[in-house]
PDB file of C-alpha atoms in Angstrom:
ATOM      1  CA  MET A   1     -94.518 -33.245  -7.325  1.00  0.00           C
ATOM      2  CA  PRO A   2     -96.782 -32.949 -10.401  1.00  0.00           C
ATOM      3  CA  ASN A   3     -97.061 -35.918 -12.742  1.00  0.00           C
ATOM      4  CA  ILE A   4     -95.358 -35.393 -16.097  1.00  0.00           C
ATOM      5  CA  ASN A   5     -96.463 -37.699 -18.872  1.00  0.00           C
ATOM      6  CA  LYS A   6     -94.197 -38.956 -21.666  1.00  0.00           C
ATOM      7  CA  PHE A   7     -95.447 -36.352 -24.140  1.00  0.00           C
ATOM      8  CA  GLN A   8     -94.695 -33.444 -21.791  1.00  0.00           C
ATOM      9  CA  ARG A   9     -91.260 -34.873 -20.974  1.00  0.00           C
ATOM     10  CA  SER A  10     -90.327 -35.252 -24.640  1.00  0.00           C
ATOM     11  CA  SER A  11     -91.560 -31.696 -25.362  1.00  0.00           C
ATOM     12  CA  VAL A  12     -89.339 -30.364 -22.592  1.00  0.00           C
ATOM     13  CA  LEU A  13     -86.340 -32.131 -24.161  1.00  0.00           C
ATOM     14  CA  VAL A  14     -87.146 -31.381 -27.805  1.00  0.00           C
ATOM     15  CA  ALA A  15     -87.618 -27.609 -27.439  1.00  0.00           C
ATOM     16  CA  PRO A  16     -84.041 -26.869 -26.271  1.00  0.00           C
ATOM     17  CA  LEU A  17     -82.671 -29.185 -28.974  1.00  0.00           C
ATOM     18  CA  MET A  18     -84.585 -27.272 -31.645  1.00  0.00           C
ATOM     19  CA  VAL A  19     -83.227 -23.961 -30.350  1.00  0.00           C
ATOM     20  CA  LEU A  20     -79.670 -25.346 -30.391  1.00  0.00           C
ATOM     21  CA  SER A  21     -80.179 -26.676 -33.928  1.00  0.00           C
ATOM     22  CA  LEU A  22     -81.375 -23.277 -35.153  1.00  0.00           C
ATOM     23  CA  LEU A  23     -78.410 -21.554 -33.518  1.00  0.00           C
ATOM     24  CA  ALA A  24     -76.034 -24.036 -35.133  1.00  0.00           C
ATOM     25  CA  LEU A  25     -77.586 -23.470 -38.556  1.00  0.00           C
ATOM     26  CA  THR A  26     -77.344 -19.689 -38.316  1.00  0.00           C
ATOM     27  CA  ALA A  27     -73.742 -19.950 -37.094  1.00  0.00           C
ATOM     28  CA  CYS A  28     -72.871 -21.885 -40.261  1.00  0.00           C
ATOM     29  CA  ASP A  29     -74.104 -19.165 -42.609  1.00  0.00           C
ATOM     30  CA  PRO A  30     -71.028 -17.628 -44.204  1.00  0.00           C
ATOM     31  CA  THR A  31     -70.444 -13.934 -43.587  1.00  0.00           C
ATOM     32  CA  PRO A  32     -69.897 -11.932 -46.767  1.00  0.00           C
ATOM     33  CA  PRO A  33     -66.464 -10.316 -46.983  1.00  0.00           C
ATOM     34  CA  ASP A  34     -66.144  -6.602 -46.392  1.00  0.00           C
ATOM     35  CA  TYR A  35     -64.077  -4.442 -48.722  1.00  0.00           C
ATOM     36  CA  ARG A  36     -62.151  -1.234 -48.175  1.00  0.00           C
ATOM     37  CA  ASP A  37     -62.540   1.515 -50.726  1.00  0.00           C
ATOM     38  CA  PRO A  38     -59.806   1.604 -53.387  1.00  0.00           C
ATOM     39  CA  VAL A  39     -56.602   3.401 -52.354  1.00  0.00           C
ATOM     40  CA  THR A  40     -56.394   7.027 -53.467  1.00  0.00           C
ATOM     41  CA  LEU A  41     -53.063   8.000 -51.853  1.00  0.00           C
ATOM     42  CA  PRO A  42     -49.930   7.842 -54.019  1.00  0.00           C
ATOM     43  CA  LEU A  43     -47.441   5.034 -53.434  1.00  0.00           C
ATOM     44  CA  TYR A  44     -45.192   5.528 -50.438  1.00  0.00           C
ATOM     45  CA  THR A  45     -41.680   5.823 -51.873  1.00  0.00           C
ATOM     46  CA  GLU A  46     -39.583   6.357 -48.734  1.00  0.00           C
ATOM     47  CA  GLY A  47     -38.985   2.612 -48.458  1.00  0.00           C
ATOM     48  CA  ASP A  48     -38.250  -0.448 -50.602  1.00  0.00           C
ATOM     49  CA  ALA A  49     -41.568  -2.203 -51.290  1.00  0.00           C
ATOM     50  CA  ASP A  50     -39.868  -5.420 -52.484  1.00  0.00           C
ATOM     51  CA  ASN A  51     -37.933  -5.723 -49.237  1.00  0.00           C
ATOM     52  CA  GLY A  52     -41.097  -4.726 -47.366  1.00  0.00           C
ATOM     53  CA  ALA A  53     -42.922  -7.685 -48.919  1.00  0.00           C
ATOM     54  CA  LEU A  54     -40.302 -10.045 -47.503  1.00  0.00           C
ATOM     55  CA  ILE A  55     -40.457  -8.440 -44.057  1.00  0.00           C
ATOM     56  CA  TYR A  56     -44.261  -8.496 -44.180  1.00  0.00           C
ATOM     57  CA  GLU A  57     -44.309 -12.205 -44.994  1.00  0.00           C
ATOM     58  CA  ASP A  58     -42.032 -12.953 -42.062  1.00  0.00           C
ATOM     59  CA  ALA A  59     -43.386 -10.515 -39.451  1.00  0.00           C
ATOM     60  CA  CYS A  60     -47.034  -9.948 -40.436  1.00  0.00           C
ATOM     61  CA  GLY A  61     -48.220 -12.724 -42.756  1.00  0.00           C
ATOM     62  CA  GLN A  62     -49.089 -15.171 -40.001  1.00  0.00           C
ATOM     63  CA  CYS A  63     -51.875 -12.904 -38.699  1.00  0.00           C
ATOM     64  CA  HIS A  64     -52.798 -10.758 -41.718  1.00  0.00           C
ATOM     65  CA  GLN A  65     -54.051 -11.999 -45.094  1.00  0.00           C
ATOM     66  CA  LEU A  66     -54.525  -9.959 -48.248  1.00  0.00           C
ATOM     67  CA  ASN A  67     -57.887 -11.305 -49.451  1.00  0.00           C
ATOM     68  CA  PRO A  68     -61.160  -9.696 -48.346  1.00  0.00           C
ATOM     69  CA  GLY A  69     -63.020 -12.024 -46.000  1.00  0.00           C
ATOM     70  CA  SER A  70     -59.800 -13.806 -44.981  1.00  0.00           C
ATOM     71  CA  ASN A  71     -59.391 -12.306 -41.531  1.00  0.00           C
ATOM     72  CA  LYS A  72     -57.270 -14.288 -39.097  1.00  0.00           C
ATOM     73  CA  LYS A  73     -55.938 -12.996 -35.770  1.00  0.00           C
ATOM     74  CA  GLY A  74     -55.726  -9.633 -37.515  1.00  0.00           C
ATOM     75  CA  PRO A  75     -57.826  -8.119 -40.315  1.00  0.00           C
ATOM     76  CA  GLN A  76     -56.950  -8.572 -43.978  1.00  0.00           C
ATOM     77  CA  LEU A  77     -54.899  -5.650 -45.289  1.00  0.00           C
ATOM     78  CA  MET A  78     -55.886  -5.167 -48.946  1.00  0.00           C
ATOM     79  CA  ASN A  79     -56.383  -1.426 -49.636  1.00  0.00           C
ATOM     80  CA  VAL A  80     -55.327  -0.570 -46.078  1.00  0.00           C
ATOM     81  CA  TYR A  81     -53.066   2.347 -47.073  1.00  0.00           C
ATOM     82  CA  GLY A  82     -55.101   5.528 -46.706  1.00  0.00           C
ATOM     83  CA  ALA A  83     -58.098   3.680 -45.219  1.00  0.00           C
ATOM     84  CA  PRO A  84     -59.778   4.627 -41.934  1.00  0.00           C
ATOM     85  CA  ALA A  85     -58.690   2.411 -39.037  1.00  0.00           C
ATOM     86  CA  ALA A  86     -61.158  -0.276 -37.927  1.00  0.00           C
ATOM     87  CA  ASP A  87     -63.275   0.043 -41.062  1.00  0.00           C
ATOM     88  CA  LEU A  88     -64.049  -3.614 -41.896  1.00  0.00           C
ATOM     89  CA  ALA A  89     -67.458  -4.822 -40.733  1.00  0.00           C
ATOM     90  CA  ASP A  90     -66.337  -8.468 -40.767  1.00  0.00           C
ATOM     91  CA  TYR A  91     -63.575  -8.023 -38.155  1.00  0.00           C
ATOM     92  CA  ASN A  92     -63.889  -7.296 -34.425  1.00  0.00           C
ATOM     93  CA  TYR A  93     -61.489  -4.418 -33.644  1.00  0.00           C
ATOM     94  CA  SER A  94     -60.439  -3.148 -30.225  1.00  0.00           C
ATOM     95  CA  GLU A  95     -62.471  -0.290 -28.774  1.00  0.00           C
ATOM     96  CA  GLY A  96     -59.438   2.004 -28.810  1.00  0.00           C
ATOM     97  CA  LEU A  97     -58.731   1.470 -32.503  1.00  0.00           C
ATOM     98  CA  THR A  98     -62.417   1.813 -33.369  1.00  0.00           C
ATOM     99  CA  ALA A  99     -62.583   5.177 -31.560  1.00  0.00           C
ATOM    100  CA  SER A 100     -59.162   6.407 -32.733  1.00  0.00           C
ATOM    101  CA  GLY A 101     -60.252   8.238 -35.887  1.00  0.00           C
ATOM    102  CA  TRP A 102     -56.914   7.205 -37.433  1.00  0.00           C
ATOM    103  CA  VAL A 103     -56.270   6.913 -41.138  1.00  0.00           C
ATOM    104  CA  TRP A 104     -53.619   4.357 -42.090  1.00  0.00           C
ATOM    105  CA  ASP A 105     -50.885   6.417 -43.716  1.00  0.00           C
ATOM    106  CA  ALA A 106     -47.142   6.614 -43.018  1.00  0.00           C
ATOM    107  CA  GLU A 107     -47.717   8.929 -40.042  1.00  0.00           C
ATOM    108  CA  THR A 108     -49.972   6.456 -38.199  1.00  0.00           C
ATOM    109  CA  LEU A 109     -48.538   3.187 -39.518  1.00  0.00           C
ATOM    110  CA  ASP A 110     -44.956   3.963 -38.474  1.00  0.00           C
ATOM    111  CA  PRO A 111     -45.517   4.177 -34.684  1.00  0.00           C
ATOM    112  CA  TYR A 112     -48.091   1.355 -34.801  1.00  0.00           C
ATOM    113  CA  ILE A 113     -45.707  -1.020 -36.567  1.00  0.00           C
ATOM    114  CA  ALA A 114     -42.854   0.142 -34.301  1.00  0.00           C
ATOM    115  CA  ASP A 115     -44.766  -0.947 -31.174  1.00  0.00           C
ATOM    116  CA  ALA A 116     -48.527  -1.449 -31.461  1.00  0.00           C
ATOM    117  CA  GLU A 117     -49.117  -1.799 -27.720  1.00  0.00           C
ATOM    118  CA  LYS A 118     -47.281   1.469 -27.033  1.00  0.00           C
ATOM    119  CA  ALA A 119     -49.113   3.312 -29.823  1.00  0.00           C
ATOM    120  CA  MET A 120     -52.555   1.983 -28.801  1.00  0.00           C
ATOM    121  CA  THR A 121     -52.894   0.740 -25.222  1.00  0.00           C
ATOM    122  CA  ASP A 122     -55.688  -1.769 -25.887  1.00  0.00           C
ATOM    123  CA  SER A 123     -54.294  -2.937 -29.225  1.00  0.00           C
ATOM    124  CA  LYS A 124     -55.143  -6.501 -30.226  1.00  0.00           C
ATOM    125  CA  MET A 125     -51.968  -6.621 -32.343  1.00  0.00           C
ATOM    126  CA  LEU A 126     -49.459  -8.584 -30.286  1.00  0.00           C
ATOM    127  CA  ALA A 127     -46.634  -8.469 -32.817  1.00  0.00           C
ATOM    128  CA  ASP A 128     -43.053  -8.015 -31.720  1.00  0.00           C
ATOM    129  CA  PRO A 129     -41.937  -4.371 -31.905  1.00  0.00           C
ATOM    130  CA  MET A 130     -40.088  -3.365 -35.078  1.00  0.00           C
ATOM    131  CA  PRO A 131     -37.475  -0.835 -33.898  1.00  0.00           C
ATOM    132  CA  ASP A 132     -35.679  -0.484 -37.266  1.00  0.00           C
ATOM    133  CA  ALA A 133     -37.086   2.622 -39.008  1.00  0.00           C
ATOM    134  CA  GLY A 134     -35.789   1.416 -42.384  1.00  0.00           C
ATOM    135  CA  GLU A 135     -37.664  -1.880 -42.086  1.00  0.00           C
ATOM    136  CA  ARG A 136     -40.827  -0.043 -41.084  1.00  0.00           C
ATOM    137  CA  ALA A 137     -40.503   2.263 -44.105  1.00  0.00           C
ATOM    138  CA  ASP A 138     -40.113  -0.806 -46.335  1.00  0.00           C
ATOM    139  CA  VAL A 139     -43.247  -2.421 -44.864  1.00  0.00           C
ATOM    140  CA  ILE A 140     -45.219   0.807 -45.299  1.00  0.00           C
ATOM    141  CA  ALA A 141     -44.003   1.055 -48.909  1.00  0.00           C
ATOM    142  CA  TYR A 142     -45.230  -2.511 -49.476  1.00  0.00           C
ATOM    143  CA  LEU A 143     -48.597  -1.860 -47.811  1.00  0.00           C
ATOM    144  CA  SER A 144     -49.050   1.145 -50.110  1.00  0.00           C
ATOM    145  CA  THR A 145     -48.852  -1.211 -53.131  1.00  0.00           C
ATOM    146  CA  LEU A 146     -51.768  -3.381 -51.950  1.00  0.00           C
ATOM    147  CA  ARG A 147     -54.511  -2.089 -54.209  1.00  0.00           C
ATOM    148  CA  ALA A 148     -57.584  -3.778 -55.679  1.00  0.00           C
ATOM    149  CA  GLU A 149     -60.945  -2.672 -57.026  1.00  0.00           C
ATOM    150  CA  ILE A 150     -64.084  -3.902 -55.283  1.00  0.00           C
ATOM    151  CA  PRO A 151     -65.565  -6.711 -57.402  1.00  0.00           C
ATOM    152  CA  ALA A 152     -69.197  -6.912 -58.461  1.00  0.00           C
ATOM    153  CA  LEU A 153     -71.194  -8.308 -55.543  1.00  0.00           C
ATOM    154  CA  ASP A 154     -74.409 -10.312 -55.436  1.00  0.00           C
ATOM    155  CA  GLU A 155     -77.406  -9.312 -53.282  1.00  0.00           C
ATOM    156  CA  ASP A 156     -75.893 -11.110 -50.270  1.00  0.00           C
ATOM    157  CA  GLY A 157     -72.581  -9.248 -50.565  1.00  0.00           C
ATOM    158  CA  PHE A 158     -70.525 -12.075 -52.074  1.00  0.00           C
ATOM    159  CA  PRO A 159     -68.363 -11.594 -55.200  1.00  0.00           C
ATOM    160  CA  ILE A 160     -70.070 -12.611 -58.444  1.00  0.00           C
ATOM    161  CA  LYS A 161     -68.069 -15.191 -60.354  1.00  0.00           C
ATOM    162  CA  ASP A 162     -67.634 -14.139 -63.966  1.00  0.00           C
ATOM    163  CA  ASP A 163     -67.326 -17.145 -66.261  1.00  0.00           C
ATOM    164  CA  THR A 164     -68.586 -15.346 -69.368  1.00  0.00           C
ATOM    165  CA  ASN A 165     -65.152 -14.917 -70.946  1.00  0.00           C
ATOM    166  CA  LYS A 166     -63.701 -18.226 -69.845  1.00  0.00           C
ATOM    167  CA  GLY A 167     -61.933 -19.746 -72.824  1.00  0.00           C
ATOM    168  CA  ALA A 168     -62.462 -16.729 -75.097  1.00  0.00           C
ATOM    169  CA  ASN A 169     -59.891 -14.772 -77.101  1.00  0.00           C
ATOM    170  CA  LYS A 170     -59.856 -10.976 -77.177  1.00  0.00           C
ATOM    171  CA  ASP A 171     -61.802 -11.128 -80.465  1.00  0.00           C
ATOM    172  CA  GLY A 172     -64.518 -13.217 -78.760  1.00  0.00           C
ATOM    173  CA  THR A 173     -63.716 -16.510 -80.486  1.00  0.00           C
ATOM    174  CA  ASN A 174     -63.814 -19.533 -78.247  1.00  0.00           C
ATOM    175  CA  THR A 175     -60.537 -21.218 -77.366  1.00  0.00           C
ATOM    176  CA  ASN A 176     -62.102 -23.652 -74.921  1.00  0.00           C
ATOM    177  CA  THR A 177     -61.426 -27.130 -76.265  1.00  0.00           C
ATOM    178  CA  GLU A 178     -62.945 -28.946 -73.287  1.00  0.00           C
ATOM    179  CA  ARG A 179     -65.522 -31.543 -74.205  1.00  0.00           C
ATOM    180  CA  THR A 180     -68.718 -30.712 -72.406  1.00  0.00           C
ATOM    181  CA  GLN A 181     -70.289 -34.123 -72.888  1.00  0.00           C
ATOM    182  CA  MET A 182     -69.154 -37.647 -73.559  1.00  0.00           C
ATOM    183  CA  SER A 183     -68.488 -38.494 -77.162  1.00  0.00           C
ATOM    184  CA  ASN A 184     -67.797 -41.697 -79.058  1.00  0.00           C
ATOM    185  CA  GLU A 185     -65.781 -39.861 -81.675  1.00  0.00           C
ATOM    186  CA  PRO A 186     -62.285 -41.269 -82.219  1.00  0.00           C
ATOM    187  CA  VAL A 187     -59.390 -39.286 -80.806  1.00  0.00           C
ATOM    188  CA  GLU A 188     -56.192 -38.916 -82.826  1.00  0.00           C
ATOM    189  CA  VAL A 189     -53.044 -39.977 -81.038  1.00  0.00           C
ATOM    190  CA  SER A 190     -49.873 -38.445 -82.424  1.00  0.00           C
ATOM    191  CA  THR A 191     -47.082 -40.717 -83.601  1.00  0.00           C
ATOM    192  CA  ASP A 192     -44.615 -37.847 -83.561  1.00  0.00           C
ATOM    193  CA  PRO A 193     -41.801 -38.783 -81.110  1.00  0.00           C
ATOM    194  CA  ALA A 194     -41.650 -35.144 -79.927  1.00  0.00           C
ATOM    195  CA  GLN A 195     -45.233 -35.489 -78.664  1.00  0.00           C
ATOM    196  CA  LYS A 196     -44.555 -38.617 -76.603  1.00  0.00           C
ATOM    197  CA  PRO A 197     -43.557 -38.431 -72.940  1.00  0.00           C
ATOM    198  CA  ALA A 198     -39.936 -38.820 -71.969  1.00  0.00           C
ATOM    199  CA  PRO A 199     -38.852 -42.396 -71.174  1.00  0.00           C
ATOM    200  CA  ASN A 200     -38.487 -41.561 -67.475  1.00  0.00           C
ATOM    201  CA  PHE A 201     -41.954 -39.934 -67.287  1.00  0.00           C
ATOM    202  CA  GLN A 202     -43.970 -41.241 -64.310  1.00  0.00           C
TER     203      GLN A 202
END
């Protein structure tokens, strides 16, 4: 057996640790959210969108969020109505859905919501079937209301925060009364009883 000195032994141990550290660092880099194009189809009016929102919250909300980048077990659904199936780069879709060529409109959403596994054999959506056609129409009506423009994005694909108009009126005058630095100026305390907290205030 060849002799291994301390330096060689430590090199053998350090190299894999460095590789693991680099992998850990790259895994921590946040992935920019992906956005669907704005919806161009008209609202779906064959159902009650308000009731659909309630059904969605109960039946779909655990797995689907509405904010880009907030994918859970299922992809986020903002601007899904009229969008191509499996179009978000930041979600891992099933092969069948990716190859389907579907567009999410009432014709494709209805059978998929009714029973996803029956509509798409390798579907990742494990939701309970929704046999009630009226409930499905309500959910589709609600999904058709989920519409948002794509925000301005930075060079890495993240939304740019716009603080330029924070605290400004429509005429451009500043309404921000926050003190930006400490001051020794006296502060007036009102003696008006209407301005004082209620006696039971805690």
